[in-house]
Amino acid sequence: MTRREWKDLIESKIVILDGAMGSNLQEAGMEPGVSTEKWIIDNSDIVINLQKSYLEAGADIIYAPTFGANGIKLKEYGLDNKVDFIN
């Protein structure tokens, strides 16, 4: 999305974003303390269905759940050599 497209969007309506991804992933079976990004790769069907439900609920923007997809955080799980793949 270009800056112009973004500006046009936010000027045209109230923009709805997704939310509570972490809580919804835990409700879907993700255990606390695991690498969210690794769990998402292993359970992509759950994430796809969750993102579809955000669209059905009226979300205009759906974020990629990659908050911890960096070398520093992934190193905690021994995944720092997979940063490119995970992203």
mmCIF file of C-alpha atoms in Angstrom:
data_model
loop_
_atom_site.group_PDB
_atom_site.id
_atom_site.type_symbol
_atom_site.label_atom_id
_atom_site.label_comp_id
_atom_site.label_asym_id
_atom_site.label_seq_id
_atom_site.Cartn_x
_atom_site.Cartn_y
_atom_site.Cartn_z
ATOM 1 C CA MET A 1 0.000 0.000 0.000
ATOM 2 C CA THR A 2 1.375 3.379 -0.934
ATOM 3 C CA ARG A 3 1.238 6.419 1.331
ATOM 4 C CA ARG A 4 -1.424 7.892 -0.937
ATOM 5 C CA GLU A 5 -3.550 4.731 -0.750
ATOM 6 C CA TRP A 6 -3.183 4.713 3.036
ATOM 7 C CA LYS A 7 -4.169 8.359 3.302
ATOM 8 C CA ASP A 8 -7.178 7.828 1.037
ATOM 9 C CA LEU A 9 -8.271 4.833 3.105
ATOM 10 C CA ILE A 10 -8.092 6.523 6.493
ATOM 11 C CA GLU A 11 -9.786 9.633 5.149
ATOM 12 C CA SER A 12 -12.645 7.636 3.639
ATOM 13 C CA LYS A 13 -13.821 5.691 6.693
ATOM 14 C CA ILE A 14 -13.036 4.359 10.135
ATOM 15 C CA VAL A 15 -10.435 1.664 9.564
ATOM 16 C CA ILE A 16 -10.842 -1.569 11.525
ATOM 17 C CA LEU A 17 -7.739 -3.591 12.410
ATOM 18 C CA ASP A 18 -7.505 -7.144 13.690
ATOM 19 C CA GLY A 19 -6.844 -7.700 17.361
ATOM 20 C CA ALA A 20 -6.156 -10.134 20.181
ATOM 21 C CA MET A 21 -4.107 -12.424 17.948
ATOM 22 C CA GLY A 22 -2.071 -13.805 20.855
ATOM 23 C CA SER A 23 -5.143 -14.539 22.964
ATOM 24 C CA ASN A 24 -6.878 -16.191 20.029
ATOM 25 C CA LEU A 25 -3.819 -18.313 19.264
ATOM 26 C CA GLN A 26 -3.693 -19.503 22.875
ATOM 27 C CA GLU A 27 -7.404 -20.283 22.736
ATOM 28 C CA ALA A 28 -6.664 -22.331 19.601
ATOM 29 C CA GLY A 29 -4.069 -24.395 21.456
ATOM 30 C CA MET A 30 -0.795 -22.475 21.467
ATOM 31 C CA GLU A 31 0.900 -23.049 24.810
ATOM 32 C CA PRO A 32 2.393 -20.072 26.685
ATOM 33 C CA GLY A 33 6.172 -19.816 26.429
ATOM 34 C CA VAL A 34 6.564 -21.187 22.912
ATOM 35 C CA SER A 35 7.791 -19.292 19.868
ATOM 36 C CA THR A 36 4.620 -17.820 18.404
ATOM 37 C CA GLU A 37 6.223 -17.622 14.971
ATOM 38 C CA LYS A 38 7.267 -21.298 15.016
ATOM 39 C CA TRP A 39 3.828 -22.342 16.273
ATOM 40 C CA ILE A 40 2.207 -20.374 13.465
ATOM 41 C CA ILE A 41 4.347 -22.126 10.851
ATOM 42 C CA ASP A 42 3.445 -25.507 12.341
ATOM 43 C CA ASN A 43 -0.267 -24.576 12.595
ATOM 44 C CA SER A 44 -0.794 -22.326 9.596
ATOM 45 C CA ASP A 45 -4.334 -23.593 8.995
ATOM 46 C CA ILE A 46 -5.405 -22.248 12.389
ATOM 47 C CA VAL A 47 -3.890 -18.837 11.640
ATOM 48 C CA ILE A 48 -5.471 -18.695 8.186
ATOM 49 C CA ASN A 49 -8.895 -19.491 9.646
ATOM 50 C CA LEU A 50 -8.419 -16.913 12.385
ATOM 51 C CA GLN A 51 -7.452 -14.263 9.842
ATOM 52 C CA LYS A 52 -10.490 -15.174 7.727
ATOM 53 C CA SER A 53 -12.664 -14.661 10.796
ATOM 54 C CA TYR A 54 -11.192 -11.163 11.221
ATOM 55 C CA LEU A 55 -12.189 -10.380 7.624
ATOM 56 C CA GLU A 56 -15.675 -11.770 8.196
ATOM 57 C CA ALA A 57 -15.958 -9.567 11.286
ATOM 58 C CA GLY A 58 -15.168 -6.510 9.171
ATOM 59 C CA ALA A 59 -11.435 -5.941 9.629
ATOM 60 C CA ASP A 60 -9.840 -3.812 6.941
ATOM 61 C CA ILE A 61 -6.271 -4.563 7.970
ATOM 62 C CA ILE A 62 -4.834 -7.844 9.211
ATOM 63 C CA TYR A 63 -1.360 -7.797 10.647
ATOM 64 C CA ALA A 64 1.169 -10.548 10.069
ATOM 65 C CA PRO A 65 1.841 -12.110 13.480
ATOM 66 C CA THR A 66 5.599 -11.555 13.345
ATOM 67 C CA PHE A 67 6.230 -9.407 16.421
ATOM 68 C CA GLY A 68 8.953 -11.752 17.653
ATOM 69 C CA ALA A 69 10.347 -12.677 14.235
ATOM 70 C CA ASN A 70 13.760 -11.166 14.820
ATOM 71 C CA GLY A 71 17.149 -12.651 15.649
ATOM 72 C CA ILE A 72 17.177 -11.503 19.264
ATOM 73 C CA LYS A 73 13.806 -13.031 20.167
ATOM 74 C CA LEU A 74 14.179 -16.142 18.020
ATOM 75 C CA LYS A 75 17.557 -16.876 19.621
ATOM 76 C CA GLU A 76 15.658 -17.627 22.852
ATOM 77 C CA TYR A 77 14.144 -20.623 21.024
ATOM 78 C CA GLY A 78 17.256 -21.634 19.074
ATOM 79 C CA LEU A 79 15.705 -20.295 15.884
ATOM 80 C CA ASP A 80 17.963 -17.319 15.196
ATOM 81 C CA ASN A 81 19.306 -19.088 12.101
ATOM 82 C CA LYS A 82 15.764 -19.134 10.625
ATOM 83 C CA VAL A 83 14.943 -15.413 10.737
ATOM 84 C CA ASP A 84 14.738 -15.124 6.933
ATOM 85 C CA PHE A 85 12.584 -18.248 6.595
ATOM 86 C CA ILE A 86 10.200 -17.228 9.369
ATOM 87 C CA ASN A 87 9.748 -13.746 7.991
#
